[in-house]
Coordinates of C-alpha atoms in Angstrom, one line a residue:
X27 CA -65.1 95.2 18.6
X28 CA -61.6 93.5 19.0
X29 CA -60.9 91.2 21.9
X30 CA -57.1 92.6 21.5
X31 CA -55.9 93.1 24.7
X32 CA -54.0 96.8 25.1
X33 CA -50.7 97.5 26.2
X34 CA -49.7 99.6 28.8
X35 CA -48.9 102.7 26.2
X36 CA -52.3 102.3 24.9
X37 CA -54.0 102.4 28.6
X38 CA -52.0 105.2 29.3
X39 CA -53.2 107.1 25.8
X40 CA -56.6 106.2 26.5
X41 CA -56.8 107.3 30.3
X42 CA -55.5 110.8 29.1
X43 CA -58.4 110.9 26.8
X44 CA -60.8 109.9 29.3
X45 CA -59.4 112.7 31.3
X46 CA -59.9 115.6 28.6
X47 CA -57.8 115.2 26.0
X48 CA -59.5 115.8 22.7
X49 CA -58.0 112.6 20.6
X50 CA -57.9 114.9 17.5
X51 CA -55.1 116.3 19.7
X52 CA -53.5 113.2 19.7
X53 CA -50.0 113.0 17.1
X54 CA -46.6 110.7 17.6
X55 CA -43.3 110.5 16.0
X56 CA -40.6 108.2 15.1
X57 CA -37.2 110.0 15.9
X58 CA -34.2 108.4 13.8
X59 CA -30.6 110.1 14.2
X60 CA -29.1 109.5 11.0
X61 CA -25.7 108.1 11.7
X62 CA -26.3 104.7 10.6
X63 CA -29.1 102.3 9.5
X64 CA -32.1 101.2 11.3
X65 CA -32.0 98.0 13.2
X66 CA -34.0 95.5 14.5
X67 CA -34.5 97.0 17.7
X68 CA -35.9 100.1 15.7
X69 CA -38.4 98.0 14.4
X70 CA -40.6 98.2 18.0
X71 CA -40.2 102.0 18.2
X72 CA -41.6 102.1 14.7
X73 CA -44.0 99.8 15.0
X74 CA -45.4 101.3 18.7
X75 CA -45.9 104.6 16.9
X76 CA -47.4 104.2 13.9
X77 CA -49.8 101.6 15.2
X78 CA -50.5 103.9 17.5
X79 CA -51.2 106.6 14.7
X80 CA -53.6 103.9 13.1
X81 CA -55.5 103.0 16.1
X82 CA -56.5 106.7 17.0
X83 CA -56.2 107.9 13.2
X84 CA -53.8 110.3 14.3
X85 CA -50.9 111.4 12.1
X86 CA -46.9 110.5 13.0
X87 CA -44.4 112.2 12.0
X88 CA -40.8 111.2 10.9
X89 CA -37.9 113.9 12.6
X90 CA -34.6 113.3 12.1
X91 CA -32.4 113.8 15.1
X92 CA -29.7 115.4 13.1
X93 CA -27.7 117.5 15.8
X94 CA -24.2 115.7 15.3
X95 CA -22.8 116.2 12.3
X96 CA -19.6 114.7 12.9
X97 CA -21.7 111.4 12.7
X98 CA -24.4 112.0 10.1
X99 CA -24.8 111.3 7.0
X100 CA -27.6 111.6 4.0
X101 CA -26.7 108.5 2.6
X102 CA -28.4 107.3 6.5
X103 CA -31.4 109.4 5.6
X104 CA -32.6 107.6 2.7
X105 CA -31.7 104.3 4.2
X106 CA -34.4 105.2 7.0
X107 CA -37.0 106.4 4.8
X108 CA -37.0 103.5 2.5
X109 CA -37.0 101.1 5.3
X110 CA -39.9 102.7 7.2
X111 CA -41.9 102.6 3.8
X112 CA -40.7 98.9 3.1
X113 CA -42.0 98.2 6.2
X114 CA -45.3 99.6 5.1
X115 CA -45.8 102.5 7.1
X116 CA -46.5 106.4 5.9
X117 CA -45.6 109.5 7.7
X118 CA -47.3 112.5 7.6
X119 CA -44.7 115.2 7.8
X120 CA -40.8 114.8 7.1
X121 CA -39.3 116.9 10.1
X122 CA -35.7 117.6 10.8
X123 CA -34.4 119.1 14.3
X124 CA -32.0 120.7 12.2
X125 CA -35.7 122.9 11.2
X126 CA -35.4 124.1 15.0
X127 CA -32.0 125.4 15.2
X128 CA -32.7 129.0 14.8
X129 CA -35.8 128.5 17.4
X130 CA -33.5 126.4 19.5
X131 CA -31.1 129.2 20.1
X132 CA -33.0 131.9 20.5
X133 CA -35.0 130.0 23.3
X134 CA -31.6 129.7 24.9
X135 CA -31.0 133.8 25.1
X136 CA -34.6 133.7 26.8
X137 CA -33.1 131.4 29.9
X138 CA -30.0 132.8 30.0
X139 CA -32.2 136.4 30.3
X140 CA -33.8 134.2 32.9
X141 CA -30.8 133.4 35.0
X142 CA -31.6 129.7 33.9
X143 CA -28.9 128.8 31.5
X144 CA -25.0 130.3 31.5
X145 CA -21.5 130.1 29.5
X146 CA -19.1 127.6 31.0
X147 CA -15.2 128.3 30.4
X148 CA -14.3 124.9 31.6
X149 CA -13.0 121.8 29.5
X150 CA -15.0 118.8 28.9
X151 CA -12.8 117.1 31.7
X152 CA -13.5 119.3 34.2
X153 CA -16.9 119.8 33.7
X154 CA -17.1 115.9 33.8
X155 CA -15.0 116.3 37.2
X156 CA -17.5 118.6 38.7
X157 CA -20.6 116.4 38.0
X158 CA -20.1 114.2 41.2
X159 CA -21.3 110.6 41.4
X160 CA -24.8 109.1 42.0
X161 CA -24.2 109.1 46.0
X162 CA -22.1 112.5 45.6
X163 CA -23.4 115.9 44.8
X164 CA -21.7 117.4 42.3
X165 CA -19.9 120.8 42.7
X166 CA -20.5 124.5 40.7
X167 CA -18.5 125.5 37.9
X168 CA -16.4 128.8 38.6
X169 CA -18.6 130.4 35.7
X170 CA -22.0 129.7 37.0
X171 CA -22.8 133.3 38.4
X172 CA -21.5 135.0 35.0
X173 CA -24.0 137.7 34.4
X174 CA -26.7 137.6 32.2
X175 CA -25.4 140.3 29.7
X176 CA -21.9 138.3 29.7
X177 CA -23.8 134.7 28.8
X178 CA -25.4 136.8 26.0
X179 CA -22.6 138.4 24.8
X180 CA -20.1 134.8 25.0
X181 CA -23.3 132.7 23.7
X182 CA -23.6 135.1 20.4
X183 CA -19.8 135.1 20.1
X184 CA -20.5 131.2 20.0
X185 CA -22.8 131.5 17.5
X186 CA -21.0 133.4 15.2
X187 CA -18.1 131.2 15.4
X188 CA -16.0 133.2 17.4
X189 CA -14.3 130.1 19.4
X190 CA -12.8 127.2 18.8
X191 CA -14.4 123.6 19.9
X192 CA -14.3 123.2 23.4
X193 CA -13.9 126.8 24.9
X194 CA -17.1 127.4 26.0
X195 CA -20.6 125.3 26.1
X196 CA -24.1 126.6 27.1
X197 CA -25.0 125.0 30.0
X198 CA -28.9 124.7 32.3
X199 CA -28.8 126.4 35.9
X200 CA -30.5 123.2 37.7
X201 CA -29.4 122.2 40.8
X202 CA -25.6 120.7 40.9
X203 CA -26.9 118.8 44.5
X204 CA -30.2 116.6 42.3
X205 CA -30.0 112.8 42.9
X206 CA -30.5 112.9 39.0
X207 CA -27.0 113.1 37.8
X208 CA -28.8 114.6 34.4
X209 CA -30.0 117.4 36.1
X210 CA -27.1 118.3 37.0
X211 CA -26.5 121.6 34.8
X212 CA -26.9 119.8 31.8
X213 CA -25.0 121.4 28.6
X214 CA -27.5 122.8 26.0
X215 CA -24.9 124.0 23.1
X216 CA -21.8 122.8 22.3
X217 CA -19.2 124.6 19.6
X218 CA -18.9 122.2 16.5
X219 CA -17.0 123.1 13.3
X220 CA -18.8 120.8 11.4
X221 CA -20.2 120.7 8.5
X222 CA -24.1 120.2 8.4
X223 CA -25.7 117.9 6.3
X224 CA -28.3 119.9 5.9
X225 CA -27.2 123.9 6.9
X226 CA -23.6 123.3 5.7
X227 CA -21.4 125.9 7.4
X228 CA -24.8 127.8 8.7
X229 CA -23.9 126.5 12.3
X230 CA -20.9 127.1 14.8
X231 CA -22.9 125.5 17.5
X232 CA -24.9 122.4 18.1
X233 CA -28.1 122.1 20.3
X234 CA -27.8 118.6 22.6
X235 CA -30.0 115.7 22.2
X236 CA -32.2 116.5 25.7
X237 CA -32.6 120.8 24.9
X238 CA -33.2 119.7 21.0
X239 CA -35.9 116.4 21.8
X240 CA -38.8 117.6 24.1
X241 CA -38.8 121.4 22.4
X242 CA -39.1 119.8 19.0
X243 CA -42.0 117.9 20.3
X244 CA -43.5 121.1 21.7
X245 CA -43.0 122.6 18.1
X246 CA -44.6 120.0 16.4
X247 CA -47.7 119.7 18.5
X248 CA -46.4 115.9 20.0
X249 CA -48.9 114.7 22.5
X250 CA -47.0 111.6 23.4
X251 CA -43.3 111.4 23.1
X252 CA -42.7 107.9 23.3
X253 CA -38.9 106.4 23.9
X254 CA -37.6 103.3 25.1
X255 CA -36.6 102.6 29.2
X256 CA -33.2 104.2 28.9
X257 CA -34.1 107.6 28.4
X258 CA -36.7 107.1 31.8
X259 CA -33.9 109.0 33.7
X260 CA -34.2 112.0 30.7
X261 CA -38.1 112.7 31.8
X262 CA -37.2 114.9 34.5
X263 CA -35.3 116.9 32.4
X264 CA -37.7 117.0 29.6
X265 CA -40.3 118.2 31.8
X266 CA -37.9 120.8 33.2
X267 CA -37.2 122.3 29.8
X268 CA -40.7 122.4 29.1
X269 CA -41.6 124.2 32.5
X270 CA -38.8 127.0 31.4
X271 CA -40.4 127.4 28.0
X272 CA -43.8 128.2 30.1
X273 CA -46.2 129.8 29.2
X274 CA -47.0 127.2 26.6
X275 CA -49.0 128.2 23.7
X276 CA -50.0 124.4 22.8
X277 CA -50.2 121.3 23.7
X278 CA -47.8 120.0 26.2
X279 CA -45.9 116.6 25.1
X280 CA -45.7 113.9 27.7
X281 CA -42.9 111.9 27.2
X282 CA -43.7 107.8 28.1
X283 CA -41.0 104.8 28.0
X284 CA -41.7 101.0 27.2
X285 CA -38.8 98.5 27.0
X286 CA -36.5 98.9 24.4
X287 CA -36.4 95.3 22.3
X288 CA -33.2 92.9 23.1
X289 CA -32.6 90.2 20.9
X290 CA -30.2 87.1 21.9
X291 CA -27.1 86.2 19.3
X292 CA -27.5 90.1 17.8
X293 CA -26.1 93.4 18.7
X294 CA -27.5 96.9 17.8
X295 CA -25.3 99.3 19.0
X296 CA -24.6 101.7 16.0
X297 CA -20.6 102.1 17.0
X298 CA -20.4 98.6 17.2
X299 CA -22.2 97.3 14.3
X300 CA -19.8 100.1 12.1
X301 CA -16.8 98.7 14.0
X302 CA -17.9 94.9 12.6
X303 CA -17.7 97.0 8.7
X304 CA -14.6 98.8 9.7
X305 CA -12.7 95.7 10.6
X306 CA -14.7 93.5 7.6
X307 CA -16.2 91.2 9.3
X308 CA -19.7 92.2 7.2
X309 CA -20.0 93.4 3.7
X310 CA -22.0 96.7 4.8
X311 CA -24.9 97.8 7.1
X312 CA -27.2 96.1 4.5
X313 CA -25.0 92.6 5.0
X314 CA -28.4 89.9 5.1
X315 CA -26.2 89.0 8.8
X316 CA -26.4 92.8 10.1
X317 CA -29.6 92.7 12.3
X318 CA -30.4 96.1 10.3
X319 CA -34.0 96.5 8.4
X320 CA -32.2 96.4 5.2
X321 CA -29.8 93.2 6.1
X322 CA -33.1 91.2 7.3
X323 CA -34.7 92.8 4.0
X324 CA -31.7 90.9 1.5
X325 CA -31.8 88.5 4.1
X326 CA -35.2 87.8 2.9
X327 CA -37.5 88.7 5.6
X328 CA -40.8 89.8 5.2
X329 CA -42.6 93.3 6.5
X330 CA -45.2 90.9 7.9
X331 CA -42.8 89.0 9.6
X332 CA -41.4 91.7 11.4
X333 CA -44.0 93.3 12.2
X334 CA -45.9 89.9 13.4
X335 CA -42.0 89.6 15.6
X336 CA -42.8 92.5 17.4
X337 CA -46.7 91.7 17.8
X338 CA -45.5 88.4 19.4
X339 CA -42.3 90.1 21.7
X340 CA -45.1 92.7 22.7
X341 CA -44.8 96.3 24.2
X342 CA -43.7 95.6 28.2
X343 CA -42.3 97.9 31.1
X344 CA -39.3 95.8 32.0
X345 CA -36.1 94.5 29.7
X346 CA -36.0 91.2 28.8
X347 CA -34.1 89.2 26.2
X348 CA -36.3 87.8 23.8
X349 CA -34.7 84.7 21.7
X350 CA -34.1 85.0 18.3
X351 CA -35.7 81.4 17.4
X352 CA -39.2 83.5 17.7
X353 CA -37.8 85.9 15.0
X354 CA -36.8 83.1 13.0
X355 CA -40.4 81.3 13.8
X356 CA -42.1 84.6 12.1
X357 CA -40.7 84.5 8.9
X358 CA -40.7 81.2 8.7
X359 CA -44.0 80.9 9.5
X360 CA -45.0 84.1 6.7
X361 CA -42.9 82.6 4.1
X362 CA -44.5 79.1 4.4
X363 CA -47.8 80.9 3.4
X364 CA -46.3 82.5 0.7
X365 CA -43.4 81.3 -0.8
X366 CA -43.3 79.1 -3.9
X367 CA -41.7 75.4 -3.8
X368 CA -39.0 74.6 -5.8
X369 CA -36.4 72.4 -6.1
X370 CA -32.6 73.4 -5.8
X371 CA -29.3 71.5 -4.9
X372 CA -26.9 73.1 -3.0
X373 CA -24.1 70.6 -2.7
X374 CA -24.7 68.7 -5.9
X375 CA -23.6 64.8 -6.9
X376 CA -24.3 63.2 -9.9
X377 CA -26.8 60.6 -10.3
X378 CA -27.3 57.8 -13.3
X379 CA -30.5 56.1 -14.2
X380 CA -29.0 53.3 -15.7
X381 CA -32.3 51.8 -17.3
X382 CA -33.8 55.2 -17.9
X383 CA -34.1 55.4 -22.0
X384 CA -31.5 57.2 -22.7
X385 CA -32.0 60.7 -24.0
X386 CA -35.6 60.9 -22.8
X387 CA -36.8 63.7 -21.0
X388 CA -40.5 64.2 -19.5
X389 CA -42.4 66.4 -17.3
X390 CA -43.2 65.9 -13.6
X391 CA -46.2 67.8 -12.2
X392 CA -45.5 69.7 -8.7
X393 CA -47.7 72.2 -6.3
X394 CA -46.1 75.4 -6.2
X395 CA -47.5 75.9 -2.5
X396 CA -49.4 73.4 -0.9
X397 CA -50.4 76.0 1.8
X398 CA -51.7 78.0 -0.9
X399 CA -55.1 76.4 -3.1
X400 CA -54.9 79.3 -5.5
X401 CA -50.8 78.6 -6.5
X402 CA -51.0 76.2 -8.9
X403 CA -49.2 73.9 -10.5
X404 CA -46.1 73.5 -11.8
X405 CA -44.1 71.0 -14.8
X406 CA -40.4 70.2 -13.8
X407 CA -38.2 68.4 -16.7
X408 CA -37.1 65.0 -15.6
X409 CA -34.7 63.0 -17.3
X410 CA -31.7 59.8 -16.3
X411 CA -29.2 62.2 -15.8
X412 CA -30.1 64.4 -12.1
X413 CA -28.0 65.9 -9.5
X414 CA -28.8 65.4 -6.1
X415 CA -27.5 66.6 -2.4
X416 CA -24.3 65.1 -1.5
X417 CA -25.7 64.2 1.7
X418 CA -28.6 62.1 0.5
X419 CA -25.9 59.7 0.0
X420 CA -24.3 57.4 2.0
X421 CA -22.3 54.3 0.9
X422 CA -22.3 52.6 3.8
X423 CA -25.5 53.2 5.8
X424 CA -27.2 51.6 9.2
X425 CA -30.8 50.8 9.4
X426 CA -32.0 54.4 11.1
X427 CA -30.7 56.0 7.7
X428 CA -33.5 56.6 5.1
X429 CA -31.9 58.9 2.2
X430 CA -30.2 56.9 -1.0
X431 CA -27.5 53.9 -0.3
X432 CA -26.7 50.9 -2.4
X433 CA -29.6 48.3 -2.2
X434 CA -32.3 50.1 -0.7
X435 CA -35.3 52.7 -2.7
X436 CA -36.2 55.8 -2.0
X437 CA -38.5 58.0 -3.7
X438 CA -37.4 61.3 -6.3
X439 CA -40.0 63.9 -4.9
X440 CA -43.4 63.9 -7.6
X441 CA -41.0 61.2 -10.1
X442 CA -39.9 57.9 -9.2
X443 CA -38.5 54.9 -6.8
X444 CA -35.0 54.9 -7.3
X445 CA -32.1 52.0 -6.1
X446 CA -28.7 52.8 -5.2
X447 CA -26.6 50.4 -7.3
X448 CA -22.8 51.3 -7.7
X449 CA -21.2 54.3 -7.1
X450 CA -17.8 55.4 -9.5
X451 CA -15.1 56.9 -7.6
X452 CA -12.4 59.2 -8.4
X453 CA -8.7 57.9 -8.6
X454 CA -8.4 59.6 -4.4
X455 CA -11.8 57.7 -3.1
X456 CA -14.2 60.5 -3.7
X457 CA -17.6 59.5 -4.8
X458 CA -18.1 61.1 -8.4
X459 CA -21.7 59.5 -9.2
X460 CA -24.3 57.1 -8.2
X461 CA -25.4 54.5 -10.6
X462 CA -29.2 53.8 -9.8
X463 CA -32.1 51.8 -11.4
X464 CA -35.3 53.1 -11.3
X465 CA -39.4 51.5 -11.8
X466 CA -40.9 52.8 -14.5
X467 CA -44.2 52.1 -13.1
X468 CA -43.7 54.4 -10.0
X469 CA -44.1 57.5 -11.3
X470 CA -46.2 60.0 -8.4
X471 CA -49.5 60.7 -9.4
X472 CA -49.6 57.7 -12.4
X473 CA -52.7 56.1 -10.5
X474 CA -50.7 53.0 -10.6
X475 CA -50.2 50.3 -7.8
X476 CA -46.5 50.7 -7.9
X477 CA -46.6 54.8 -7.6
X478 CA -48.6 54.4 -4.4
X479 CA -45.6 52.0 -3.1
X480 CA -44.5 53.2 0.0
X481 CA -40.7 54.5 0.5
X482 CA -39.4 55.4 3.5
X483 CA -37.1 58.2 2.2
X484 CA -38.0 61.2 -0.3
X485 CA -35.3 63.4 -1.8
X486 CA -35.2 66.3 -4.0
X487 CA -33.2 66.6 -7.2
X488 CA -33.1 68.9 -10.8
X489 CA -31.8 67.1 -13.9
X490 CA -28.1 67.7 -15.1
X491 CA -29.8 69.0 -18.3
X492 CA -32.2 71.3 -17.3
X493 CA -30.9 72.6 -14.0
X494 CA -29.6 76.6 -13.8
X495 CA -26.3 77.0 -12.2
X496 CA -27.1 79.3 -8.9
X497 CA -24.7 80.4 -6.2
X498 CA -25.7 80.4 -2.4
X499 CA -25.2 82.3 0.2
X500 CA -25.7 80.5 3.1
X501 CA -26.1 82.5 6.4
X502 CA -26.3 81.4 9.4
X503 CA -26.2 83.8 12.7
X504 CA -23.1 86.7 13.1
X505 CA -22.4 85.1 16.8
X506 CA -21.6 82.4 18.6
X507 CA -22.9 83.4 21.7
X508 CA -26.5 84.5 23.3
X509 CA -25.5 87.9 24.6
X510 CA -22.5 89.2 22.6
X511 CA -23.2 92.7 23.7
X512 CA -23.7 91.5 27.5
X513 CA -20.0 93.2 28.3
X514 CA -20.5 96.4 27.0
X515 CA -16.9 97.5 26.9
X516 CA -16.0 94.0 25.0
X517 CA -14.8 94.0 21.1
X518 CA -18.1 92.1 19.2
X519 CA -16.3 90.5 16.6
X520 CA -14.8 88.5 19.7
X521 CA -18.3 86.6 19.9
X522 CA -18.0 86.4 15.8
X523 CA -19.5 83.0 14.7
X524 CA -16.9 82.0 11.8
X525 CA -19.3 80.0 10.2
X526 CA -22.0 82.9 9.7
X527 CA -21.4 82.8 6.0
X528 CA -20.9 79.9 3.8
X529 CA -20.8 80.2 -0.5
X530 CA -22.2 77.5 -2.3
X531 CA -22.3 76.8 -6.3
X532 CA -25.2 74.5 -7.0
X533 CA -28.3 73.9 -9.6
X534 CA -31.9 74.5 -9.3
X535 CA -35.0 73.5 -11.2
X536 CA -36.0 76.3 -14.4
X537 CA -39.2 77.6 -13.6
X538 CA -36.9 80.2 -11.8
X539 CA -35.2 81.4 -15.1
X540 CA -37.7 84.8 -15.2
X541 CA -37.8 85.5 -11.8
X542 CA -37.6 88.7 -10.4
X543 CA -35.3 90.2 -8.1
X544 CA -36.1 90.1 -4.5
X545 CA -38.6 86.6 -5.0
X546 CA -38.9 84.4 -2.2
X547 CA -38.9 80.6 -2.3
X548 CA -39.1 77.8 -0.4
X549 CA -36.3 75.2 -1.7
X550 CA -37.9 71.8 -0.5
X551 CA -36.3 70.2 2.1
X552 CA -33.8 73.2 2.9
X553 CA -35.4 76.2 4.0
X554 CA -36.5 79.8 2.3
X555 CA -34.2 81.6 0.3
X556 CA -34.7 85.2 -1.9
X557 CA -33.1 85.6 -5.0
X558 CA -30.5 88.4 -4.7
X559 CA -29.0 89.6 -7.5
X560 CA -26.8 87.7 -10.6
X561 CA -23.3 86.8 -10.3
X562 CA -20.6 88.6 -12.9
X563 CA -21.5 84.7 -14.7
X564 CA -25.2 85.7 -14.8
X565 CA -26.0 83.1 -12.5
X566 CA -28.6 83.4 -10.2
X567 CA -27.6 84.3 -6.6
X568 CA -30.1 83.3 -3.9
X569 CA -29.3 84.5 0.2
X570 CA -30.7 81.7 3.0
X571 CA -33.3 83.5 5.0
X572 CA -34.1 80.2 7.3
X573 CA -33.9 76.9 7.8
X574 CA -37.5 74.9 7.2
X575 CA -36.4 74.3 11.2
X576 CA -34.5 75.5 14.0
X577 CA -31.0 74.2 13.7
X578 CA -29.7 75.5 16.6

């Protein structure tokens, strides 16, 4: 038995069972619309259902919410299936709402024969008008006691595209007086001339997100219908559609909320995050600093990661902001498991061995992972010609400074001690190359008393001979600020950090030549990075993940 402790969805799934239902009963869904990528919000909605499908070996089932086709696409479609599958998770059936349009509307002529649902005449404003406040009732449209054989007659003449957008919507008889501003004659169908991207021009009419989401449950045998805390004011309704529907000929879904997941220096909001592509601020929903599944995924992050991000953030009943750092931790803390070592300049200077014989070349020997005992080994060239960072280097240096300045040794990780001699400048100052000596005898790993000499400063280097040219993209967060998103009504790229992107040219060691795309390494001494794609140079284009720490 597990000493995992439950969350509050799993208590309630397992009280219902103690209470007589049969857990063969039990099924779940993930319910994506498809008018933009999945983000990392998504990720906990995903992850709550599925786990909860393997927990009770209970199926799930993947419906797209595709009742707006002014804002869907198929091109969003795909995106969503090969993320969920990236992420490692299998659904059991492919569902669309778009399945239940037919079923939709002929459920509506049954509450309209009802007295439960009528046409209303009035514009969007008006309605909007009429709705009242939270500490005001609202007021009945004009149209409300239409007759039943009139709401049938308008709501077929709908259907069969008899009226242009905005005429006349299909509206719930509620209660125009409920404390539940929701509740208050809801609109069921709306008249879009759309194209569908799935029933083309089939369609004059549109079912809305609350008639379309608890019936498509019902019709697809959901026993929990799981959503985040903003939709807790929806329930009501839900249930109130459900009741209308009655006598059920199957399982009833309940529908449950747990707190969606907020993440500081990120914003998920679909609109806004295709405003930020609009305007160019990103390269496309799959840009490695969109917070989407397929921007963390060329961003380098793991399915493990993310998944282990959400374990860690858990499943609560209140919104809080959880800080990115502990995103950052997870894959951080996955890739140092995983990822190979290798060493990579990013911001190259030359550097001389002036006593190294000249046009020799050897072999160092290096652990690909030292977290890893099965990795192996690995030989990097070495030679007297290397490049190293830029900022190991410092002319002038105080005592608290333990990289490479003229004097004083350091050690070139798995080679040698080195000394900073001279430098050679360029005619406006700039430092063009280091002139160093080095000890022959203090090769790492020789067995000889001057390779265990002690050094207070190790750097990492490639040889000027060996080295491939990469390019790197360095990415750092898309804002500035902890809560971009905190003013809802404010532009995001106004909380745009301009240093979220920086492009590097620099060299890394060979053992990389074969790699494929999408490999993971740790560059020593500078964090994880995945190999991208190659430039139109053929070079090698690696994306920054992480930093081996925080940096902010």
């Amino acid at each position: 038995m597990s000493d995992r402790k439950s969350h509050f969805i799993e208590q309630i799934i397992e009280e219902d069972i103690k209470s007589g239902m049969s857990p063969k009963s039990l099924r779940f869904r993930f319910p994506p619309e498809p008018n933009g990528y999945l983000h990392v919000g998504h990720i906990k909605a995903i992850c709550v259902n599925f786990n909860l499908g393997a927990l009770h070996n209970a199926p799930v089932n993947l419906r797209f919410d595709d009742t707006n086709p002014e804002m869907e696409e198929i091109q969003f479609v795909d995106a969503i299936k090969n993320d969920i599958s990236w992420l490692g998770f299998k659904w059991d059936k492919e569902c669309y709402a778009s399945d239940y349009f037919q079923q939709l509307f002929e459920w509506s002529i049954s509450l309209i024969e009802k007295g439960l649902a009528y046409i209303d005449s009035q514009t969007s404003e008006q309605i909007a008008n009429q709705k009242g406040t939270p500490t005001q009732p609202g007021i009945n449209s004009p149209f409300r006691n239409r007759t039943i054989d009139e709401n049938k007659r308008l709501f077929l003449k709908m259907k069969d595209g008899n009226y242009q957008e905005g005429e006349h919507v299909l509206r719930a008889k509620i209660d125009m007086t409920s404390p539940n501003m929701l509740m208050r004659d809801p609109i069921m169908f709306r008249i879009l001339k759309k194209p569908h991207l799935r029933t083309g021009n089939s369609w004059s009419i549109y079912p809305m997100y609350d008639w379309t989401h608890g019936q498509s449950d019902y019709i697809e045998n959901i026993s929990h219908s799981l959503c985040t805390l903003e939709f807790k004011p929806h329930r009501e309704l839900y249930d109130w559609f459900l009741d209308a529907l009655t006598p059920l000929k199957s399982i009833r879904p309940k529908q449950r909320e747990f707190a969606r997941l907020n993440l500081s220096y990120t914003v998920t909001s679909k609109r806004k995050l295709k405003k930020l592509i609009d305007q160019g601020h990103v390269k496309g929903w799959d840009d490695p600093r969109m917070p989407t599944i397929s921007g963390l995924r060329k961003r380098g992050y793991t399915p493990e990661s993310l998944k282990n991000f959400v374990k860690k953030a858990g499943v609560a009943k209140r919104e809080n902001l959880i800080d990115v750092s502990l995103l950052e931790f997870c894959v951080r803390d996955h890739l140092n498991k995983v990822a190979p070592r290798v060493m990579a300049v990013v911001k190259p200077i030359k550097l001389t061995i002036k006593n190294y014989p000249q046009g020799k070349s050897e072999t160092v020997i290096a652990e690909n992972n030292p977290e890893d005992n099965m990795a192996g080994n690995r030989e990097i060239p070495f030679s007297g010609e290397l490049f190293i960072e830029k900022e190991d280097f410092r002319e002038n240096a105080n005592r608290k400074y333990f990289r490479l300045t003229l004097g004083k040794e350091v050690r070139l990780k798995n080679a040698y001690i080195i000394k900073g001699e001279k430098v050679i400048k360029s005619s406006d100052g700039t430092i063009d190359e280091i002139i160093c000596s080095y000890d022959p005898l203090s090769k790492s790993g020789s067995g000889t008393e001057q390779s265990k000499r002690k050094v207070k400063g190790t750097l990492h280097w490639v040889t000027r001979q060996h080295s491939l040219p990469i390019t790197i993209n360095i990415y750092d967060r898309l804002f500035s600020v902890p809560e971009p998103d905190k003013n809802k009504e404010e532009d995001p790229a106004l909380n745009i950090n301009p240093n979220s992107l920086e492009v590097a040219n620099g060299f890394i060691e060979p053992s990389v030549f074969n790699s494929p795309l999408g490999k993971h390494y740790q560059f020593q001494r500078l964090g994880y990075f995945i190999l991208d794609s190659k430039n139109e140079k053929n070079q090698l284009v690696f994306n920054k993940t992480v930093g081996l720490r925080d940096s902010w």
